[in-house]
PDB file of C-alpha atoms in Angstrom:
ATOM      1  CA  VAL T   1    -189.095   8.446  -3.079  1.00 96.00           C
ATOM      2  CA  CYS T   2    -187.288   9.723   0.013  1.00 97.00           C
ATOM      3  CA  VAL T   3    -188.447  13.291  -0.559  1.00 97.00           C
ATOM      4  CA  ALA T   4    -192.052  12.170  -1.091  1.00 97.00           C
ATOM      5  CA  ALA T   5    -191.941   9.896   1.976  1.00 97.00           C
ATOM      6  CA  CYS T   6    -190.539  12.669   4.180  1.00 96.00           C
ATOM      7  CA  MET T   7    -193.202  15.103   3.009  1.00 96.00           C
ATOM      8  CA  ALA T   8    -195.968  12.552   3.628  1.00 96.00           C
ATOM      9  CA  ALA T   9    -194.583  11.705   7.077  1.00 95.00           C
ATOM     10  CA  GLU T  10    -194.450  15.385   8.012  1.00 94.00           C
ATOM     11  CA  VAL T  11    -198.017  16.070   6.845  1.00 94.00           C
ATOM     12  CA  LEU T  12    -199.456  13.011   8.595  1.00 95.00           C
ATOM     13  CA  SER T  13    -197.517  13.477  11.837  1.00 93.00           C
ATOM     14  CA  ARG T  14    -198.492  17.143  12.108  1.00 93.00           C
ATOM     15  CA  TRP T  15    -202.117  16.202  11.443  1.00 94.00           C
ATOM     16  CA  VAL T  16    -202.091  13.479  14.124  1.00 93.00           C
ATOM     17  CA  MET T  17    -200.449  15.856  16.603  1.00 92.00           C
ATOM     18  CA  LYS T  18    -203.020  18.552  15.702  1.00 91.00           C
ATOM     19  CA  ARG T  19    -200.328  21.029  14.729  1.00 90.00           C
ATOM     20  CA  PRO T  20    -200.384  23.363  11.717  1.00 91.00           C
ATOM     21  CA  SER T  21    -198.731  22.014   8.594  1.00 87.00           C
ATOM     22  CA  SER T  22    -195.027  22.846   8.291  1.00 88.00           C
ATOM     23  CA  VAL T  23    -194.296  21.149   4.985  1.00 88.00           C
ATOM     24  CA  GLY T  24    -194.085  24.569   3.329  1.00 89.00           C
ATOM     25  CA  ASP T  25    -190.723  25.352   4.957  1.00 90.00           C
ATOM     26  CA  LEU T  26    -189.248  22.539   2.805  1.00 92.00           C
ATOM     27  CA  SER T  27    -187.067  21.232   5.630  1.00 92.00           C
ATOM     28  CA  CYS T  28    -188.580  17.784   5.077  1.00 94.00           C
ATOM     29  CA  VAL T  29    -187.448  17.973   1.445  1.00 95.00           C
ATOM     30  CA  VAL T  30    -183.875  18.620   2.595  1.00 94.00           C
ATOM     31  CA  THR T  31    -184.094  15.672   5.004  1.00 95.00           C
ATOM     32  CA  GLY T  32    -185.347  13.423   2.206  1.00 96.00           C
ATOM     33  CA  LEU T  33    -182.505  14.448  -0.092  1.00 96.00           C
ATOM     34  CA  LEU T  34    -179.838  13.985   2.588  1.00 96.00           C
ATOM     35  CA  LEU T  35    -181.172  10.579   3.606  1.00 97.00           C
ATOM     36  CA  ALA T  36    -181.262   9.448  -0.031  1.00 97.00           C
ATOM     37  CA  TYR T  37    -177.649  10.523  -0.422  1.00 95.00           C
ATOM     38  CA  ASN T  38    -176.767   8.299   2.562  1.00 95.00           C
ATOM     39  CA  LEU T  39    -178.313   5.125   1.127  1.00 95.00           C
ATOM     40  CA  PRO T  40    -177.056   2.474  -1.310  1.00 93.00           C
ATOM     41  CA  VAL T  41    -178.598   2.789  -4.746  1.00 90.00           C
ATOM     42  CA  SER T  42    -179.957  -0.780  -4.570  1.00 91.00           C
ATOM     43  CA  ILE T  43    -181.900  -0.454  -1.303  1.00 94.00           C
ATOM     44  CA  PRO T  44    -185.601  -1.461  -1.609  1.00 95.00           C
ATOM     45  CA  LEU T  45    -187.698   1.670  -1.852  1.00 96.00           C
ATOM     46  CA  TRP T  46    -190.051   0.640   0.970  1.00 97.00           C
ATOM     47  CA  GLN T  47    -187.075   0.424   3.320  1.00 97.00           C
ATOM     48  CA  ALA T  48    -185.943   3.887   2.271  1.00 97.00           C
ATOM     49  CA  ALA T  49    -189.456   5.206   2.965  1.00 97.00           C
ATOM     50  CA  LEU T  50    -189.396   3.576   6.405  1.00 96.00           C
ATOM     51  CA  GLY T  51    -186.148   5.341   7.212  1.00 96.00           C
ATOM     52  CA  CYS T  52    -187.755   8.617   6.157  1.00 97.00           C
ATOM     53  CA  ALA T  53    -190.636   8.029   8.566  1.00 96.00           C
ATOM     54  CA  ALA T  54    -188.187   7.452  11.417  1.00 95.00           C
ATOM     55  CA  ALA T  55    -186.248  10.592  10.481  1.00 95.00           C
ATOM     56  CA  ILE T  56    -189.273  12.873  10.357  1.00 95.00           C
ATOM     57  CA  VAL T  57    -191.531  11.438  13.063  1.00 94.00           C
ATOM     58  CA  VAL T  58    -189.031  10.247  15.673  1.00 93.00           C
ATOM     59  CA  ALA T  59    -186.085  12.628  15.275  1.00 92.00           C
ATOM     60  CA  LYS T  60    -187.987  15.748  14.307  1.00 92.00           C
ATOM     61  CA  GLN T  61    -191.717  15.976  15.012  1.00 92.00           C
ATOM     62  CA  MET T  62    -191.752  14.116  18.336  1.00 90.00           C
ATOM     63  CA  PHE T  63    -189.351  16.768  19.648  1.00 89.00           C
ATOM     64  CA  GLY T  64    -191.375  19.736  18.424  1.00 87.00           C
ATOM     65  CA  GLY T  65    -190.521  20.097  14.744  1.00 87.00           C
ATOM     66  CA  ILE T  66    -187.921  22.138  12.924  1.00 86.00           C
ATOM     67  CA  GLY T  67    -185.299  23.646  15.194  1.00 84.00           C
ATOM     68  CA  GLN T  68    -186.162  21.333  18.106  1.00 86.00           C
ATOM     69  CA  ASN T  69    -184.513  18.080  16.977  1.00 88.00           C
ATOM     70  CA  PHE T  70    -181.458  17.097  18.996  1.00 87.00           C
ATOM     71  CA  VAL T  71    -179.850  14.943  16.284  1.00 92.00           C
ATOM     72  CA  ASN T  72    -179.691  15.223  12.522  1.00 94.00           C
ATOM     73  CA  PRO T  73    -182.925  13.558  11.278  1.00 94.00           C
ATOM     74  CA  ALA T  74    -181.385  12.132   8.097  1.00 95.00           C
ATOM     75  CA  LEU T  75    -178.540  10.504  10.022  1.00 95.00           C
ATOM     76  CA  LEU T  76    -180.944   9.007  12.551  1.00 95.00           C
ATOM     77  CA  GLY T  77    -182.949   7.562   9.658  1.00 96.00           C
ATOM     78  CA  ARG T  78    -179.788   6.049   8.222  1.00 95.00           C
ATOM     79  CA  ILE T  79    -178.782   4.525  11.555  1.00 95.00           C
ATOM     80  CA  VAL T  80    -182.270   3.019  11.987  1.00 95.00           C
ATOM     81  CA  LEU T  81    -182.023   1.452   8.533  1.00 96.00           C
ATOM     82  CA  LEU T  82    -178.484   0.228   9.209  1.00 93.00           C
ATOM     83  CA  ALA T  83    -179.632  -1.516  12.392  1.00 92.00           C
ATOM     84  CA  SER T  84    -182.851  -2.874  10.855  1.00 94.00           C
ATOM     85  CA  PHE T  85    -181.677  -3.928   7.389  1.00 95.00           C
ATOM     86  CA  PRO T  86    -177.901  -4.496   7.528  1.00 91.00           C
ATOM     87  CA  GLU T  87    -177.820  -6.579   4.355  1.00 91.00           C
ATOM     88  CA  SER T  88    -179.584  -3.964   2.232  1.00 92.00           C
ATOM     89  CA  MET T  89    -177.498  -1.178   3.762  1.00 92.00           C
ATOM     90  CA  ASN T  90    -174.248  -2.978   2.989  1.00 87.00           C
ATOM     91  CA  THR T  91    -174.897  -4.038  -0.598  1.00 86.00           C
ATOM     92  CA  TRP T  92    -172.933  -1.766  -2.900  1.00 84.00           C
ATOM     93  CA  THR T  93    -173.145  -1.377  -6.660  1.00 83.00           C
ATOM     94  CA  ALA T  94    -170.036  -1.024  -8.767  1.00 78.00           C
ATOM     95  CA  PRO T  95    -169.873   1.971 -11.106  1.00 76.00           C
ATOM     96  CA  VAL T  96    -171.464   1.036 -14.418  1.00 66.00           C
ATOM     97  CA  GLN T  97    -169.172   1.322 -17.415  1.00 57.00           C
ATOM     98  CA  LEU T  98    -170.595   2.400 -20.754  1.00 44.00           C
ATOM     99  CA  GLN T  99    -170.130  -1.062 -22.211  1.00 44.00           C
ATOM    100  CA  ALA T 100    -171.606  -2.893 -19.204  1.00 46.00           C
ATOM    101  CA  VAL T 101    -175.067  -4.415 -19.356  1.00 45.00           C
ATOM    102  CA  ASP T 102    -175.751  -5.128 -15.696  1.00 49.00           C
ATOM    103  CA  ALA T 103    -174.393  -3.489 -12.587  1.00 50.00           C
ATOM    104  CA  VAL T 104    -172.471  -5.757 -10.240  1.00 53.00           C
ATOM    105  CA  THR T 105    -171.954  -5.625  -6.505  1.00 58.00           C
ATOM    106  CA  THR T 106    -168.641  -4.531  -5.112  1.00 62.00           C
ATOM    107  CA  ALA T 107    -166.848  -3.655  -1.876  1.00 63.00           C
ATOM    108  CA  THR T 108    -166.414  -0.039  -0.867  1.00 74.00           C
ATOM    109  CA  PRO T 109    -162.877   1.282  -0.272  1.00 74.00           C
ATOM    110  CA  LEU T 110    -163.510   1.430   3.477  1.00 76.00           C
ATOM    111  CA  THR T 111    -164.623  -2.212   3.465  1.00 72.00           C
ATOM    112  CA  VAL T 112    -161.380  -3.133   1.736  1.00 68.00           C
ATOM    113  CA  LEU T 113    -159.418  -1.133   4.314  1.00 66.00           C
ATOM    114  CA  SER T 114    -161.211  -2.676   7.299  1.00 66.00           C
ATOM    115  CA  SER T 115    -160.583  -6.192   5.983  1.00 62.00           C
ATOM    116  CA  GLY T 116    -156.875  -5.506   5.625  1.00 61.00           C
ATOM    117  CA  GLY T 117    -156.936  -5.195   1.852  1.00 61.00           C
ATOM    118  CA  ASP T 118    -154.706  -3.039  -0.313  1.00 62.00           C
ATOM    119  CA  LEU T 119    -156.204   0.061  -1.895  1.00 63.00           C
ATOM    120  CA  SER T 120    -153.246   0.732  -4.169  1.00 63.00           C
ATOM    121  CA  ALA T 121    -155.235  -0.774  -7.048  1.00 65.00           C
ATOM    122  CA  ILE T 122    -157.775   2.072  -6.733  1.00 76.00           C
ATOM    123  CA  PRO T 123    -156.190   5.310  -7.994  1.00 83.00           C
ATOM    124  CA  LEU T 124    -156.877   8.457  -5.999  1.00 86.00           C
ATOM    125  CA  ASP T 125    -158.419  10.139  -9.038  1.00 87.00           C
ATOM    126  CA  GLN T 126    -161.081   7.415  -9.197  1.00 86.00           C
ATOM    127  CA  LEU T 127    -161.924   8.057  -5.553  1.00 87.00           C
ATOM    128  CA  PHE T 128    -162.017  11.803  -6.201  1.00 92.00           C
ATOM    129  CA  PHE T 129    -164.381  11.588  -9.159  1.00 91.00           C
ATOM    130  CA  GLY T 130    -166.613   8.855  -7.740  1.00 86.00           C
ATOM    131  CA  MET T 131    -165.634   5.738  -9.683  1.00 85.00           C
ATOM    132  CA  ARG T 132    -166.158   3.492  -6.662  1.00 83.00           C
ATOM    133  CA  GLY T 133    -168.885   1.823  -4.683  1.00 82.00           C
ATOM    134  CA  GLY T 134    -170.705   3.765  -2.000  1.00 87.00           C
ATOM    135  CA  CYS T 135    -173.865   5.576  -1.037  1.00 91.00           C
ATOM    136  CA  LEU T 136    -175.722   7.587  -3.659  1.00 92.00           C
ATOM    137  CA  GLY T 137    -174.359  10.980  -2.620  1.00 92.00           C
ATOM    138  CA  GLU T 138    -170.951  10.235  -1.115  1.00 91.00           C
ATOM    139  CA  THR T 139    -168.830   8.930  -3.976  1.00 90.00           C
ATOM    140  CA  CYS T 140    -167.996  12.000  -6.085  1.00 93.00           C
ATOM    141  CA  VAL T 141    -165.785  14.145  -3.865  1.00 95.00           C
ATOM    142  CA  PHE T 142    -165.369  16.686  -6.674  1.00 96.00           C
ATOM    143  CA  ALA T 143    -169.111  17.405  -6.807  1.00 96.00           C
ATOM    144  CA  LEU T 144    -169.359  17.564  -3.009  1.00 96.00           C
ATOM    145  CA  LEU T 145    -166.540  20.111  -2.822  1.00 97.00           C
ATOM    146  CA  LEU T 146    -168.246  22.250  -5.447  1.00 97.00           C
ATOM    147  CA  GLY T 147    -171.414  22.166  -3.357  1.00 96.00           C
ATOM    148  CA  GLY T 148    -169.477  23.043  -0.232  1.00 96.00           C
ATOM    149  CA  ILE T 149    -167.758  26.001  -1.903  1.00 97.00           C
ATOM    150  CA  TYR T 150    -171.143  27.241  -3.110  1.00 97.00           C
ATOM    151  CA  LEU T 151    -172.625  27.061   0.402  1.00 96.00           C
ATOM    152  CA  VAL T 152    -169.639  28.903   1.882  1.00 96.00           C
ATOM    153  CA  LEU T 153    -169.747  31.629  -0.767  1.00 96.00           C
ATOM    154  CA  ARG T 154    -173.474  32.095  -0.180  1.00 96.00           C
ATOM    155  CA  ARG T 155    -172.749  32.154   3.581  1.00 94.00           C
ATOM    156  CA  VAL T 156    -175.189  29.346   4.212  1.00 94.00           C
ATOM    157  CA  ILE T 157    -172.478  27.559   6.214  1.00 94.00           C
ATOM    158  CA  THR T 158    -169.089  28.537   7.600  1.00 93.00           C
ATOM    159  CA  PRO T 159    -166.024  26.473   6.643  1.00 95.00           C
ATOM    160  CA  ILE T 160    -164.934  25.928  10.264  1.00 96.00           C
ATOM    161  CA  ILE T 161    -166.647  22.598  10.920  1.00 97.00           C
ATOM    162  CA  PRO T 162    -165.830  20.957   7.548  1.00 97.00           C
ATOM    163  CA  LEU T 163    -162.189  22.043   7.581  1.00 97.00           C
ATOM    164  CA  VAL T 164    -161.537  21.086  11.212  1.00 97.00           C
ATOM    165  CA  TYR T 165    -163.442  17.798  10.830  1.00 98.00           C
ATOM    166  CA  ILE T 166    -161.533  16.733   7.707  1.00 97.00           C
ATOM    167  CA  GLY T 167    -158.261  18.054   9.123  1.00 97.00           C
ATOM    168  CA  THR T 168    -158.711  16.029  12.318  1.00 97.00           C
ATOM    169  CA  VAL T 169    -159.295  12.854  10.304  1.00 97.00           C
ATOM    170  CA  PHE T 170    -156.160  13.597   8.263  1.00 97.00           C
ATOM    171  CA  VAL T 171    -153.964  14.122  11.328  1.00 97.00           C
ATOM    172  CA  MET T 172    -155.353  11.172  13.323  1.00 96.00           C
ATOM    173  CA  THR T 173    -155.103   8.642  10.483  1.00 94.00           C
ATOM    174  CA  TRP T 174    -151.545   9.820   9.767  1.00 95.00           C
ATOM    175  CA  LEU T 175    -150.540   9.478  13.425  1.00 95.00           C
ATOM    176  CA  LEU T 176    -152.106   6.011  13.628  1.00 93.00           C
ATOM    177  CA  GLY T 177    -150.316   4.763  10.540  1.00 90.00           C
ATOM    178  CA  ALA T 178    -153.224   4.788   8.096  1.00 88.00           C
ATOM    179  CA  ASP T 179    -153.350   6.529   4.731  1.00 88.00           C
ATOM    180  CA  PRO T 180    -154.977   9.955   5.285  1.00 93.00           C
ATOM    181  CA  LEU T 181    -155.901  10.597   1.655  1.00 92.00           C
ATOM    182  CA  TYR T 182    -157.691   7.295   1.225  1.00 89.00           C
ATOM    183  CA  HIS T 183    -159.657   7.870   4.426  1.00 91.00           C
ATOM    184  CA  ILE T 184    -160.656  11.379   3.360  1.00 94.00           C
ATOM    185  CA  LEU T 185    -161.668  10.393  -0.167  1.00 92.00           C
ATOM    186  CA  SER T 186    -163.440   7.180   0.890  1.00 88.00           C
ATOM    187  CA  GLY T 187    -166.766   6.771   2.645  1.00 88.00           C
ATOM    188  CA  GLY T 188    -169.089   9.589   3.631  1.00 92.00           C
ATOM    189  CA  LEU T 189    -166.597  11.923   5.297  1.00 95.00           C
ATOM    190  CA  ILE T 190    -166.876  14.796   2.801  1.00 96.00           C
ATOM    191  CA  LEU T 191    -170.670  14.461   2.566  1.00 96.00           C
ATOM    192  CA  GLY T 192    -171.008  14.386   6.346  1.00 96.00           C
ATOM    193  CA  ALA T 193    -168.534  17.187   7.042  1.00 96.00           C
ATOM    194  CA  ILE T 194    -170.082  19.639   4.580  1.00 96.00           C
ATOM    195  CA  PHE T 195    -173.785  18.825   4.531  1.00 95.00           C
ATOM    196  CA  MET T 196    -174.564  16.991   7.793  1.00 94.00           C
ATOM    197  CA  ALA T 197    -172.264  18.241  10.551  1.00 96.00           C
ATOM    198  CA  THR T 198    -173.040  21.877   9.694  1.00 95.00           C
ATOM    199  CA  ASP T 199    -176.749  21.570  10.511  1.00 92.00           C
ATOM    200  CA  TYR T 200    -177.734  24.710  12.437  1.00 89.00           C
ATOM    201  CA  THR T 201    -179.935  22.989  15.018  1.00 90.00           C
ATOM    202  CA  THR T 202    -177.579  20.187  15.999  1.00 92.00           C
ATOM    203  CA  SER T 203    -174.186  21.928  15.940  1.00 94.00           C
ATOM    204  CA  PRO T 204    -172.739  24.684  18.159  1.00 94.00           C
ATOM    205  CA  ILE T 205    -173.251  28.331  17.248  1.00 91.00           C
ATOM    206  CA  ASN T 206    -170.044  29.929  18.542  1.00 91.00           C
ATOM    207  CA  ARG T 207    -166.716  29.326  16.805  1.00 93.00           C
ATOM    208  CA  SER T 208    -164.853  27.692  19.658  1.00 93.00           C
ATOM    209  CA  GLY T 209    -167.765  25.315  20.146  1.00 95.00           C
ATOM    210  CA  GLN T 210    -167.717  24.480  16.434  1.00 96.00           C
ATOM    211  CA  VAL T 211    -164.016  23.652  16.643  1.00 96.00           C
ATOM    212  CA  VAL T 212    -164.578  21.327  19.622  1.00 96.00           C
ATOM    213  CA  PHE T 213    -167.559  19.742  17.871  1.00 97.00           C
ATOM    214  CA  ALA T 214    -165.618  19.135  14.655  1.00 97.00           C
ATOM    215  CA  ILE T 215    -162.583  17.707  16.456  1.00 97.00           C
ATOM    216  CA  GLY T 216    -164.896  15.317  18.313  1.00 97.00           C
ATOM    217  CA  CYS T 217    -166.487  14.238  15.037  1.00 97.00           C
ATOM    218  CA  GLY T 218    -163.074  13.607  13.521  1.00 97.00           C
ATOM    219  CA  LEU T 219    -161.747  11.640  16.485  1.00 97.00           C
ATOM    220  CA  LEU T 220    -164.833   9.422  16.712  1.00 97.00           C
ATOM    221  CA  THR T 221    -164.849   8.823  12.963  1.00 96.00           C
ATOM    222  CA  VAL T 222    -161.252   7.607  12.975  1.00 95.00           C
ATOM    223  CA  LEU T 223    -161.690   5.474  16.106  1.00 95.00           C
ATOM    224  CA  ILE T 224    -164.781   3.755  14.704  1.00 94.00           C
ATOM    225  CA  ARG T 225    -163.179   3.200  11.302  1.00 91.00           C
ATOM    226  CA  LEU T 226    -159.899   1.815  12.636  1.00 91.00           C
ATOM    227  CA  TYR T 227    -161.003  -0.019  15.768  1.00 91.00           C
ATOM    228  CA  GLY T 228    -164.761  -0.555  15.469  1.00 85.00           C
ATOM    229  CA  SER T 229    -166.652  -3.414  13.856  1.00 81.00           C
ATOM    230  CA  LEU T 230    -168.088  -1.132  11.163  1.00 80.00           C
ATOM    231  CA  PRO T 231    -165.941   0.231   8.331  1.00 77.00           C
ATOM    232  CA  GLU T 232    -167.694   3.621   8.395  1.00 87.00           C
ATOM    233  CA  GLY T 233    -168.117   5.915  11.392  1.00 89.00           C
ATOM    234  CA  VAL T 234    -169.290   9.284  10.075  1.00 94.00           C
ATOM    235  CA  SER T 235    -172.992   8.882  10.888  1.00 94.00           C
ATOM    236  CA  PHE T 236    -172.395   7.633  14.421  1.00 95.00           C
ATOM    237  CA  ALA T 237    -169.720  10.248  15.100  1.00 96.00           C
ATOM    238  CA  ILE T 238    -171.936  13.162  14.064  1.00 96.00           C
ATOM    239  CA  VAL T 239    -174.971  11.862  15.982  1.00 96.00           C
ATOM    240  CA  ILE T 240    -172.918  11.373  19.159  1.00 96.00           C
ATOM    241  CA  MET T 241    -171.550  14.901  18.881  1.00 96.00           C
ATOM    242  CA  ASN T 242    -175.092  16.185  18.166  1.00 95.00           C
ATOM    243  CA  ILE T 243    -176.118  14.823  21.547  1.00 95.00           C
ATOM    244  CA  LEU T 244    -173.140  16.531  23.200  1.00 95.00           C
ATOM    245  CA  THR T 245    -173.775  19.889  21.501  1.00 95.00           C
ATOM    246  CA  PRO T 246    -175.663  21.473  24.454  1.00 93.00           C
ATOM    247  CA  LEU T 247    -172.767  20.637  26.777  1.00 93.00           C
ATOM    248  CA  ILE T 248    -170.227  21.947  24.271  1.00 94.00           C
ATOM    249  CA  GLU T 249    -172.121  25.220  23.911  1.00 91.00           C
ATOM    250  CA  ARG T 250    -172.373  25.602  27.680  1.00 89.00           C
ATOM    251  CA  ALA T 251    -168.638  25.017  28.083  1.00 89.00           C
ATOM    252  CA  THR T 252    -167.571  27.312  25.238  1.00 87.00           C
ATOM    253  CA  ARG T 253    -170.156  30.090  25.543  1.00 82.00           C
ATOM    254  CA  PRO T 254    -168.494  33.509  25.656  1.00 76.00           C
ATOM    255  CA  LEU T 255    -168.979  35.076  29.088  1.00 68.00           C
ATOM    256  CA  PRO T 256    -169.318  38.743  30.009  1.00 69.00           C
ATOM    257  CA  PHE T 257    -166.320  40.156  31.831  1.00 63.00           C
ATOM    258  CA  GLY T 258    -166.279  39.075  35.482  1.00 61.00           C
ATOM    259  CA  GLU T 259    -168.832  36.262  35.111  1.00 63.00           C
ATOM    260  CA  LYS T 260    -167.838  32.724  36.068  1.00 65.00           C
ATOM    261  CA  ARG T 261    -169.102  29.463  34.696  1.00 60.00           C
ATOM    262  CA  ARG T 262    -171.564  27.712  36.947  1.00 61.00           C
ATOM    263  CA  TRP T 263    -169.483  24.630  37.629  1.00 52.00           C
ATOM    264  CA  LEU T 264    -166.561  26.886  38.646  1.00 48.00           C
ATOM    265  CA  HIS T 265    -168.628  29.175  40.878  1.00 49.00           C
ATOM    266  CA  ARG T 266    -168.998  27.896  44.428  1.00 47.00           C
ATOM    267  CA  GLY T 267    -171.262  30.662  45.627  1.00 45.00           C
TER     268      GLY T 267
END
């Protein structure tokens, strides 16, 4: 449904704006998949389609189309849905056992953490293999890591942003007295670090900029999770750093020998 809605939104918006169709580049398909992976499995399909329209029309086409968006379209769609339909976006389905007849609602590990609960009853291997509540594409860390390794081997992405992002979360949660492994294996951190934060358009190009970007994502994620009102902070952290990407690139851009940065040059 998300893929179909994103494709329809792209076709209609390009037609209204009197621009040539761009659905053939399949970027809208990628947006639909990523947004679906960031939604609960029980969300009403019309709400999911509405989030797709916001992702394609507002975040992408209104800024010129592919390569012109200043934030990740799928994450903007998720944030719009989170603000518009908080109940649907915070209803989680427990993993269905083979002998179960009906799925039941459950709390996600991050919800348990934010409410002061104890996660010792949830083994780390269950978190790693996805036997927990969560969004459609964030629960199975094992599958996400396989996808990330594939993308790195094919040189679609570089490992800098995912490794620094996840490493920052590990160090910060350890320093602040939280359990680093539970924070890494819970929520959408792995999904966001590998598949969302590495978006070409909304992340820095040079390596030093990528390191700064990833550290910022990690710091904001931990601060929102530990001190914010929401148990999850990945989407907001990445979007905030997306907005700061032009400034990061300006500050970390390699300069030719003898050239000074503008804010340091008085002449």
